[in-house]
Short mmCIF file of C-alpha atoms and ligand atoms in Angstrom, two decimals:
data_model
loop_
_atom_site.label_atom_id
_atom_site.label_comp_id
_atom_site.label_asym_id
_atom_site.label_seq_id
_atom_site.Cartn_x
_atom_site.Cartn_y
_atom_site.Cartn_z
CA MET A 7 -66.41 124.83 -105.22
CA PRO A 8 -65.44 121.41 -103.78
CA ARG A 9 -68.32 118.92 -103.55
CA LEU A 10 -68.90 115.80 -101.52
CA PRO A 11 -67.92 112.42 -103.01
CA ASN A 12 -70.81 110.38 -104.41
CA ASP A 13 -72.99 108.50 -101.92
CA CYS A 14 -70.63 109.31 -99.09
CA PHE A 15 -73.19 108.42 -96.44
CA SER A 16 -73.71 104.85 -97.57
CA SER A 17 -74.82 103.10 -94.47
CA PRO A 18 -73.08 100.68 -92.19
CA GLU A 19 -75.46 97.73 -91.78
CA ASP A 20 -74.88 97.11 -88.12
CA MET A 21 -75.69 99.19 -85.13
CA ILE A 22 -72.87 101.69 -84.73
CA SER A 23 -71.62 103.67 -81.77
CA VAL A 24 -71.60 107.43 -81.43
CA GLU A 25 -67.82 107.45 -81.98
CA GLN A 26 -68.14 105.33 -85.11
CA ALA A 27 -70.88 107.60 -86.47
CA ARG A 28 -68.75 110.70 -85.87
CA ALA A 29 -65.66 109.07 -87.31
CA LEU A 30 -67.64 108.13 -90.48
CA ILE A 31 -68.87 111.68 -90.84
CA THR A 32 -65.31 112.95 -90.51
CA GLU A 33 -63.87 110.37 -92.85
CA LYS A 34 -66.49 110.57 -95.60
CA THR A 35 -67.05 114.32 -95.79
CA GLY A 36 -64.71 117.22 -96.22
CA ARG A 37 -64.56 120.94 -96.37
CA ILE A 38 -66.67 122.38 -99.10
CA ALA A 39 -66.38 126.03 -98.12
CA ASP A 40 -64.04 128.28 -100.07
CA THR A 41 -61.99 131.05 -98.58
CA GLU A 42 -63.12 134.66 -98.44
CA PHE A 43 -61.74 137.74 -96.72
CA VAL A 44 -63.73 139.65 -94.13
CA GLU A 45 -63.00 142.84 -92.27
CA LEU A 46 -61.47 142.21 -88.87
CA GLN A 47 -64.49 143.67 -87.09
CA ASN A 48 -66.76 141.12 -88.82
CA SER A 49 -64.51 138.08 -88.24
CA GLY A 50 -65.98 137.03 -84.86
CA ASP A 51 -67.37 133.47 -84.88
CA ARG A 52 -65.98 132.84 -88.36
CA VAL A 53 -63.60 129.97 -89.13
CA LEU A 54 -60.05 130.96 -89.90
CA ALA A 55 -58.92 129.71 -93.32
CA GLU A 56 -55.12 130.04 -92.97
CA ASP A 57 -52.45 129.45 -90.39
CA ILE A 58 -51.43 132.81 -88.98
CA TYR A 59 -47.82 133.54 -88.00
CA SER A 60 -46.65 136.66 -86.25
CA SER A 61 -44.46 138.84 -88.47
CA PHE A 62 -43.01 140.91 -85.61
CA ASP A 63 -42.54 140.77 -81.84
CA ILE A 64 -45.54 141.69 -79.71
CA PRO A 65 -45.21 143.90 -77.80
CA PRO A 66 -42.76 145.37 -80.36
CA ALA A 67 -40.63 147.06 -77.65
CA ASP A 68 -39.86 146.63 -73.97
CA ASN A 69 -42.36 148.68 -72.02
CA SER A 70 -43.47 149.48 -68.53
CA ALA A 71 -46.12 147.57 -66.65
CA VAL A 72 -46.67 150.44 -64.17
CA ASP A 73 -46.46 154.22 -63.75
CA GLY A 74 -43.10 155.01 -62.13
CA TYR A 75 -39.44 155.62 -62.87
CA ALA A 76 -37.21 153.69 -65.29
CA PHE A 77 -33.55 153.26 -64.30
CA LEU A 78 -30.50 151.07 -64.85
CA HIS A 79 -30.26 148.49 -62.09
CA ALA A 80 -26.46 148.64 -62.11
CA ASP A 81 -26.67 152.37 -61.24
CA TYR A 82 -29.12 151.59 -58.47
CA THR A 83 -26.88 149.02 -56.77
CA ALA A 84 -23.91 151.42 -57.07
CA GLN A 85 -25.86 154.33 -55.60
CA GLN A 86 -25.65 154.51 -51.76
CA ASP A 87 -28.59 156.81 -51.19
CA ARG A 88 -30.44 155.56 -54.30
CA ALA A 89 -31.13 159.12 -55.40
CA PHE A 90 -31.51 159.67 -59.16
CA ASN A 91 -31.82 162.73 -61.31
CA VAL A 92 -34.86 162.82 -63.56
CA ALA A 93 -33.86 163.31 -67.21
CA GLY A 94 -37.31 163.39 -68.74
CA ARG A 95 -40.46 161.37 -69.37
CA SER A 96 -41.61 158.43 -71.46
CA ALA A 97 -45.36 158.18 -72.01
CA ALA A 98 -47.34 155.62 -74.02
CA GLY A 99 -46.93 156.66 -77.65
CA GLU A 100 -44.36 159.35 -76.72
CA PRO A 101 -41.12 157.50 -75.93
CA TYR A 102 -38.09 159.18 -74.33
CA LEU A 103 -35.50 159.36 -77.05
CA GLY A 104 -32.60 161.06 -75.23
CA GLU A 105 -29.34 159.51 -74.07
CA LEU A 106 -29.05 158.78 -70.35
CA SER A 107 -25.92 159.06 -68.27
CA GLU A 108 -25.16 157.32 -65.02
CA GLY A 109 -27.44 158.30 -62.11
CA TYR A 110 -30.31 159.47 -64.30
CA CYS A 111 -33.77 157.99 -64.52
CA VAL A 112 -36.86 158.71 -66.64
CA LYS A 113 -40.41 159.19 -65.43
CA ILE A 114 -42.44 156.51 -67.18
CA PHE A 115 -46.09 155.55 -67.63
CA THR A 116 -47.81 152.21 -68.21
CA GLY A 117 -47.30 150.93 -71.73
CA ALA A 118 -44.51 153.48 -72.48
CA SER A 119 -41.31 152.21 -74.08
CA VAL A 120 -38.46 151.59 -71.67
CA PRO A 121 -35.70 154.12 -72.54
CA VAL A 122 -32.34 152.90 -73.80
CA ARG A 123 -29.93 152.23 -70.87
CA CYS A 124 -32.82 151.41 -68.50
CA ASP A 125 -33.73 147.87 -67.48
CA SER A 126 -35.98 148.17 -64.42
CA ILE A 127 -38.92 150.29 -63.24
CA ALA A 128 -39.88 151.38 -59.76
CA MET A 129 -43.57 151.89 -59.04
CA ILE A 130 -44.53 155.50 -58.42
CA GLU A 131 -46.10 154.55 -55.07
CA ASP A 132 -42.69 153.34 -53.76
CA VAL A 133 -40.68 156.38 -54.87
CA THR A 134 -40.00 159.57 -52.90
CA GLU A 135 -40.25 162.45 -55.33
CA ALA A 136 -38.51 165.85 -54.92
CA ALA A 137 -38.11 168.71 -57.45
CA ASP A 138 -35.64 167.18 -59.96
CA THR A 139 -34.55 164.13 -58.08
CA ILE A 140 -36.16 161.04 -56.69
CA VAL A 141 -35.20 158.40 -54.13
CA LEU A 142 -35.87 154.76 -54.91
CA PRO A 143 -36.68 152.32 -52.12
CA ALA A 144 -34.28 149.48 -51.25
CA GLY A 145 -34.75 145.96 -52.55
CA LEU A 146 -35.87 146.51 -56.16
CA ALA A 147 -35.08 143.53 -58.35
CA LEU A 148 -33.38 143.70 -61.74
CA GLY A 149 -36.07 143.83 -64.43
CA SER A 150 -38.85 144.96 -62.07
CA ASN A 151 -42.11 145.90 -63.82
CA ARG A 152 -40.57 145.59 -67.25
CA ARG A 153 -42.55 143.90 -70.01
CA HIS A 154 -40.32 142.39 -72.60
CA ALA A 155 -40.60 142.77 -76.37
CA GLY A 156 -42.07 139.56 -77.77
CA GLU A 157 -43.38 138.29 -74.43
CA ASP A 158 -46.90 137.94 -75.96
CA LEU A 159 -45.79 136.75 -79.41
CA LYS A 160 -42.36 136.15 -80.85
CA THR A 161 -41.60 136.86 -84.51
CA GLY A 162 -42.36 133.79 -86.62
CA ALA A 163 -44.55 132.04 -84.03
CA LEU A 164 -47.58 130.05 -85.23
CA VAL A 165 -50.32 132.01 -83.50
CA LEU A 166 -53.63 130.64 -84.82
CA LYS A 167 -54.30 127.51 -86.83
CA SER A 168 -56.54 127.25 -89.88
CA GLY A 169 -59.88 125.79 -88.73
CA THR A 170 -60.04 127.85 -85.55
CA LYS A 171 -63.38 129.48 -84.80
CA LEU A 172 -62.58 133.04 -83.86
CA ARG A 173 -63.66 134.04 -80.37
CA PRO A 174 -63.30 137.65 -79.09
CA GLN A 175 -59.78 136.90 -77.85
CA GLU A 176 -58.63 135.50 -81.21
CA VAL A 177 -59.95 138.63 -82.90
CA GLY A 178 -58.01 140.67 -80.34
CA GLN A 179 -54.85 138.71 -81.08
CA LEU A 180 -55.30 139.26 -84.86
CA ALA A 181 -55.75 142.96 -84.18
CA SER A 182 -52.55 143.04 -82.10
CA MET A 183 -50.74 141.72 -85.17
CA GLY A 184 -52.24 144.42 -87.38
CA HIS A 185 -54.48 142.18 -89.51
CA HIS A 186 -57.40 144.08 -90.86
CA LYS A 187 -58.65 141.57 -93.49
CA VAL A 188 -59.03 138.04 -92.24
CA PRO A 189 -59.09 134.89 -94.39
CA VAL A 190 -62.10 132.80 -93.32
CA PHE A 191 -64.11 129.96 -94.80
CA ARG A 192 -67.36 130.98 -96.43
CA ARG A 193 -70.42 130.23 -94.31
CA ILE A 194 -72.10 127.09 -95.53
CA LYS A 195 -75.62 127.43 -96.89
CA VAL A 196 -78.15 125.27 -95.08
CA ALA A 197 -81.74 124.65 -96.17
CA LEU A 198 -84.13 124.00 -93.35
CA LEU A 199 -87.51 122.28 -93.87
CA SER A 200 -90.20 120.92 -91.61
CA THR A 201 -92.36 118.04 -92.74
CA GLY A 202 -95.80 117.19 -91.48
CA ASP A 203 -99.44 117.80 -92.33
CA GLU A 204 -100.15 118.69 -88.69
CA LEU A 205 -97.75 121.64 -88.64
CA GLU A 206 -98.75 125.29 -88.72
CA ASN A 207 -96.65 128.42 -88.49
CA PRO A 208 -96.79 130.48 -85.29
CA GLY A 209 -99.10 133.40 -86.05
CA ASP A 210 -101.46 131.24 -88.13
CA ASN A 211 -104.67 129.64 -86.86
CA LEU A 212 -104.38 126.24 -85.19
CA PRO A 213 -107.07 123.90 -86.47
CA TYR A 214 -108.07 120.90 -84.38
CA GLY A 215 -105.40 118.19 -84.75
CA SER A 216 -102.60 120.61 -85.56
CA ILE A 217 -99.57 121.86 -83.65
CA TYR A 218 -97.23 124.73 -84.26
CA ASP A 219 -93.95 123.99 -85.97
CA SER A 220 -91.35 124.42 -83.24
CA ASN A 221 -88.44 122.45 -84.67
CA ARG A 222 -87.75 124.81 -87.54
CA TYR A 223 -87.56 127.86 -85.26
CA MET A 224 -85.40 126.02 -82.72
CA LEU A 225 -83.09 124.58 -85.38
CA LEU A 226 -82.81 127.93 -87.13
CA GLN A 227 -81.39 129.45 -83.93
CA LEU A 228 -79.03 126.53 -83.51
CA LEU A 229 -77.76 126.73 -87.11
CA ASN A 230 -77.24 130.46 -86.75
CA LYS A 231 -75.09 129.79 -83.71
CA TYR A 232 -73.16 127.22 -85.74
CA GLY A 233 -72.33 129.96 -88.20
CA CYS A 234 -74.51 128.71 -91.09
CA ASP A 235 -76.26 130.85 -93.69
CA VAL A 236 -79.74 129.40 -93.20
CA LYS A 237 -82.39 129.39 -95.94
CA ASP A 238 -85.84 128.78 -94.52
CA TYR A 239 -87.90 126.48 -96.78
CA GLY A 240 -90.84 126.44 -94.44
CA ILE A 241 -93.25 123.62 -93.80
CA ILE A 242 -93.53 121.00 -96.52
CA ARG A 243 -96.65 118.87 -96.64
CA ASP A 244 -96.00 115.19 -96.26
CA THR A 245 -96.58 113.96 -99.79
CA PHE A 246 -93.99 112.40 -102.05
CA ASP A 247 -94.24 114.98 -104.84
CA THR A 248 -94.10 118.13 -102.72
CA LEU A 249 -91.22 116.71 -100.66
CA ARG A 250 -89.20 115.57 -103.66
CA ASP A 251 -89.62 118.97 -105.35
CA ALA A 252 -88.78 120.92 -102.21
CA ILE A 253 -85.75 118.78 -101.38
CA SER A 254 -84.42 118.92 -104.97
CA ASP A 255 -84.83 122.66 -105.06
CA ALA A 256 -83.21 123.12 -101.65
CA ALA A 257 -80.34 120.80 -102.60
CA ALA A 258 -79.68 122.70 -105.82
CA ASN A 259 -79.26 125.94 -103.91
CA THR A 260 -77.46 125.00 -100.70
CA ASP A 261 -74.65 122.88 -99.25
CA LEU A 262 -76.74 120.97 -96.69
CA VAL A 263 -80.43 120.19 -96.46
CA ILE A 264 -81.91 119.51 -93.03
CA THR A 265 -85.42 118.26 -92.47
CA SER A 266 -87.22 117.24 -89.32
CA GLY A 267 -89.96 114.67 -89.09
CA GLY A 268 -91.22 112.25 -91.68
CA VAL A 269 -88.49 109.65 -91.29
CA SER A 270 -90.11 107.32 -88.79
CA MET A 271 -91.31 104.88 -91.51
CA GLY A 272 -95.02 105.36 -90.92
CA ASP A 273 -97.55 105.62 -93.75
CA GLU A 274 -97.27 109.42 -93.68
CA ASP A 275 -93.50 109.53 -93.72
CA HIS A 276 -92.42 110.31 -97.25
CA VAL A 277 -88.98 111.82 -96.73
CA LYS A 278 -87.19 108.54 -97.44
CA ALA A 279 -88.83 107.99 -100.80
CA ALA A 280 -88.46 111.69 -101.74
CA VAL A 281 -84.73 111.80 -101.05
CA GLU A 282 -84.16 108.47 -102.73
CA ALA A 283 -85.90 109.74 -105.87
CA ALA A 284 -83.54 112.74 -105.98
CA GLY A 285 -80.35 111.15 -104.57
CA ASP A 286 -79.28 108.65 -101.94
CA LEU A 287 -80.54 108.10 -98.42
CA HIS A 288 -79.33 105.80 -95.68
CA PHE A 289 -80.61 105.12 -92.21
CA TRP A 290 -77.79 104.97 -89.73
CA ARG A 291 -78.60 102.80 -86.75
CA ILE A 292 -76.77 104.56 -83.96
CA ALA A 293 -76.85 103.13 -80.47
CA ILE A 294 -78.30 106.23 -78.76
CA LYS A 295 -81.30 107.57 -76.97
CA PRO A 296 -83.10 109.74 -77.89
CA GLY A 297 -83.34 109.79 -81.66
CA ARG A 298 -82.59 106.83 -83.85
CA PRO A 299 -82.32 106.05 -86.67
CA LEU A 300 -80.73 109.10 -88.23
CA ALA A 301 -81.28 109.63 -91.96
CA LEU A 302 -78.15 110.77 -93.84
CA GLY A 303 -77.86 111.17 -97.56
CA GLN A 304 -76.99 113.20 -100.54
CA VAL A 305 -78.75 114.97 -103.33
CA GLY A 306 -76.23 115.93 -106.01
CA GLY A 307 -73.19 117.20 -104.12
CA THR A 308 -75.36 118.41 -101.26
CA ALA A 309 -75.54 116.63 -97.96
CA PHE A 310 -78.90 115.69 -96.51
CA VAL A 311 -79.86 115.08 -92.86
CA GLY A 312 -83.30 113.89 -91.81
CA LEU A 313 -83.76 114.63 -88.14
CA PRO A 314 -86.44 112.98 -86.04
CA GLY A 315 -89.71 114.89 -85.62
CA ASN A 316 -89.81 114.86 -81.86
CA PRO A 317 -88.28 118.16 -80.76
CA VAL A 318 -85.99 116.72 -78.07
CA ALA A 319 -84.67 114.05 -80.40
CA ALA A 320 -84.30 116.62 -83.21
CA LEU A 321 -82.23 118.92 -81.02
CA VAL A 322 -80.08 116.18 -79.50
CA CYS A 323 -79.31 114.60 -82.90
CA ALA A 324 -78.55 118.01 -84.34
CA ILE A 325 -76.08 118.69 -81.54
CA GLN A 326 -74.45 115.26 -81.66
CA PHE A 327 -74.23 114.69 -85.42
CA VAL A 328 -75.15 117.80 -87.41
CA LYS A 329 -72.68 119.93 -85.43
CA PRO A 330 -69.68 117.75 -86.42
CA LEU A 331 -70.97 117.56 -90.00
CA ILE A 332 -71.25 121.35 -90.22
CA ALA A 333 -67.80 121.73 -88.67
CA ARG A 334 -66.44 119.38 -91.31
CA LEU A 335 -68.15 121.08 -94.27
CA SER A 336 -67.13 124.51 -92.93
CA GLY A 337 -63.48 123.66 -92.44
CA GLU A 338 -63.67 124.00 -88.66
CA THR A 339 -61.37 121.82 -86.61
CA PHE A 340 -63.39 119.09 -84.97
CA PRO A 341 -63.36 117.54 -82.46
CA LYS A 342 -61.99 120.19 -80.20
CA ASP A 343 -60.61 119.39 -76.75
CA PRO A 344 -63.48 117.73 -74.99
CA PHE A 345 -65.19 120.16 -72.70
CA ALA A 346 -67.52 118.82 -70.01
CA LEU A 347 -68.36 119.64 -66.44
CA SER A 348 -68.16 117.07 -63.68
CA GLY A 349 -70.85 116.88 -61.06
CA LYS A 350 -72.62 114.58 -58.66
CA ALA A 351 -75.95 112.99 -59.60
CA ALA A 352 -78.88 114.32 -57.62
CA PHE A 353 -80.96 111.32 -58.77
CA SER A 354 -80.90 107.58 -59.16
CA MET A 355 -82.03 105.58 -62.17
CA LYS A 356 -81.60 102.42 -64.15
CA LYS A 357 -80.47 102.44 -67.78
CA LYS A 358 -80.28 99.94 -70.62
CA THR A 359 -76.71 99.10 -71.46
CA GLY A 360 -75.37 99.05 -75.00
CA ARG A 361 -76.43 102.58 -75.94
CA ARG A 362 -75.46 106.09 -75.08
CA GLU A 363 -78.09 108.29 -73.57
CA TRP A 364 -78.41 112.01 -73.14
CA LEU A 365 -80.69 113.31 -70.44
CA ARG A 366 -81.86 116.84 -70.07
CA GLY A 367 -80.01 118.10 -67.04
CA ARG A 368 -79.50 121.11 -64.91
CA TYR A 369 -76.02 121.81 -63.52
CA THR A 370 -75.34 124.01 -60.54
CA CYS A 371 -72.09 124.46 -58.65
CA ASN A 372 -72.06 125.40 -54.98
CA GLU A 373 -69.64 127.82 -53.24
CA ASN A 374 -67.25 124.99 -52.48
CA GLY A 375 -66.91 124.10 -56.14
CA VAL A 376 -69.06 120.95 -55.91
CA GLY A 377 -71.26 120.46 -58.97
CA LYS A 378 -74.74 119.05 -58.67
CA ILE A 379 -76.61 117.56 -61.62
CA GLU A 380 -80.40 117.17 -61.67
CA LYS A 381 -82.35 115.48 -64.43
CA PHE A 382 -85.69 116.44 -65.80
CA SER A 383 -88.54 114.49 -64.20
CA SER A 384 -89.84 112.94 -67.43
CA GLU A 385 -88.05 111.49 -70.41
CA GLY A 386 -90.71 112.33 -73.01
CA SER A 387 -89.03 113.27 -76.22
CA GLY A 388 -91.75 115.72 -77.26
CA LEU A 389 -91.36 117.96 -74.23
CA ILE A 390 -89.87 121.24 -75.25
CA SER A 391 -90.41 122.46 -71.68
CA SER A 392 -87.73 119.94 -70.59
CA LEU A 393 -85.26 121.65 -72.93
CA VAL A 394 -86.23 125.02 -71.53
CA TRP A 395 -85.79 123.74 -67.95
CA SER A 396 -82.37 122.26 -68.61
CA ASN A 397 -78.99 124.01 -69.10
CA GLY A 398 -77.25 121.07 -70.75
CA LEU A 399 -77.14 117.37 -71.46
CA ILE A 400 -76.07 114.61 -69.11
CA GLU A 401 -74.16 111.95 -70.99
CA LEU A 402 -74.54 108.33 -69.88
CA LYS A 403 -72.04 105.91 -71.37
CA GLU A 404 -72.97 102.65 -73.11
CA ASP A 405 -71.85 100.36 -70.28
CA THR A 406 -73.65 102.33 -67.51
CA SER A 407 -76.61 100.39 -66.10
CA THR A 408 -77.37 102.19 -62.85
CA ILE A 409 -76.85 105.72 -61.62
CA ASN A 410 -76.93 106.24 -57.89
CA GLN A 411 -77.32 109.53 -56.15
CA GLY A 412 -73.82 111.04 -55.67
CA ASP A 413 -72.23 109.28 -58.67
CA ASN A 414 -69.90 111.43 -60.78
CA LEU A 415 -71.45 112.37 -64.12
CA ARG A 416 -70.31 114.11 -67.28
CA PHE A 417 -72.37 117.18 -68.18
CA PHE A 418 -72.24 119.15 -71.41
CA PRO A 419 -73.59 122.69 -71.02
CA TYR A 420 -75.63 124.07 -73.90
CA SER A 421 -73.28 127.05 -73.96
CA GLU A 422 -70.63 124.62 -75.22
CA LEU A 423 -72.92 122.48 -77.37
CA PHE A 424 -74.32 125.52 -79.14
CA GLU A 425 -70.89 126.90 -80.08
P1 LIG B 7 -92.75 112.22 -87.35
O1 LIG B 7 -91.31 111.77 -87.28
O2 LIG B 7 -93.02 113.11 -88.50
O3 LIG B 7 -93.68 111.07 -87.24
O4 LIG B 7 -92.96 113.10 -86.05
C1 LIG B 7 -92.79 112.60 -84.76
C2 LIG B 7 -93.42 113.56 -83.77
O5 LIG B 7 -92.82 114.82 -83.82
C3 LIG B 7 -94.90 113.83 -84.03
O6 LIG B 7 -95.55 113.93 -82.77
C4 LIG B 7 -94.89 115.16 -84.76
O7 LIG B 7 -96.11 115.87 -84.60
C5 LIG B 7 -93.76 115.83 -84.06
N1 LIG B 7 -93.16 116.83 -84.96
C6 LIG B 7 -92.71 116.60 -86.20
N2 LIG B 7 -92.24 117.74 -86.76
C7 LIG B 7 -92.38 118.69 -85.81
C8 LIG B 7 -92.06 120.10 -85.77
N3 LIG B 7 -91.51 120.69 -86.82
N4 LIG B 7 -92.36 120.77 -84.61
C9 LIG B 7 -92.93 120.16 -83.56
N5 LIG B 7 -93.22 118.85 -83.56
C10 LIG B 7 -92.96 118.14 -84.64
MG1 LIG B 8 -94.64 113.65 -89.62
#
């Protein structure tokens, strides 16, 4: 299994931009997932591991787009009354195999192969039917209602590229080509830990001074959506020894270890020392809000990410930096075409320049196609209710200093960020 190069997250000293951080992740890490084959029906949301070419035309034969009558257009233009004899029928899966002579047509159904010597199809609704003959209406164009062989895919075409995450339509396209075993990259194994002496598991008692661990449950869902095979390492008490042992154990058994909390450099934050004892750790100073610095490191060949403890910062950093890292390790093509919605700010605010900010936002689009973007009333980074209220993140660029009501904003829906 390929591993990461040693100390690949060694830190840039200076403050870096989001783009620089993402470029470093891309440059310093690579795919570690091997290829495996899965049944077509289980290939959804997996990452394709090979380029796929079509080995035959799809559809394989010319066929009809409607129910009606197939005929030769040259006969039709020659025929004064446009009356045809009906020679037989061609249904989907039961093609007409006979030979046709001049003035004959074939009754045909949607998806049925177009008989030899026919090139056009009249819709049943437009045809006058008698016992053994029919009359076609005037004005039918050559090639009417005929679907051509290879109009979906031509033999030899590059259909899907390695690194593509398979959506329902890609699975459908693979099925149309007859693939039943699909080469995909193995899911990467991710260890998930929470750190903090104040944390309890939902279902347990909550002593005074404690809170329930929400990050681990939230991140578990996110990592599942990102296609990871998540191993839950639970809550680790914030002492050097327990953390070092848990992180070493997690690293030995997975491809990526993710913690939340314990990296803010307080007296009770032991993640840094624990990772350094087992491997390397670096604090990346990224010009963002919320959530800096971000701890990135390595234990053996296993990547390590220490997310902030505050739930909003943890989720935002996971979306912005763990998502590209997972894509990289998993062999998924990243970045994809940028996908954002445009909308008008329903608020005004001032912002510090020199850093990128993500606000919890709610996007709605009116009947005229005008998008409106609201922001959550408070910026507190511990407020999970703000994440629940929002349906995506508003991105404010580094050089933005003021937002006025009605300004155009970029909005990233969670539906996209969670893919
Ligand atoms: P820390 O970085 O450990 O100092 O944590 C910063 C803040 O995030 C503190 O208020 C913690 O109580 C909170 N926090 C840390 N981990 C979690 C967690 N897993 N779930 C909810 N809140 C957390
Ligand atoms: Mg803590």
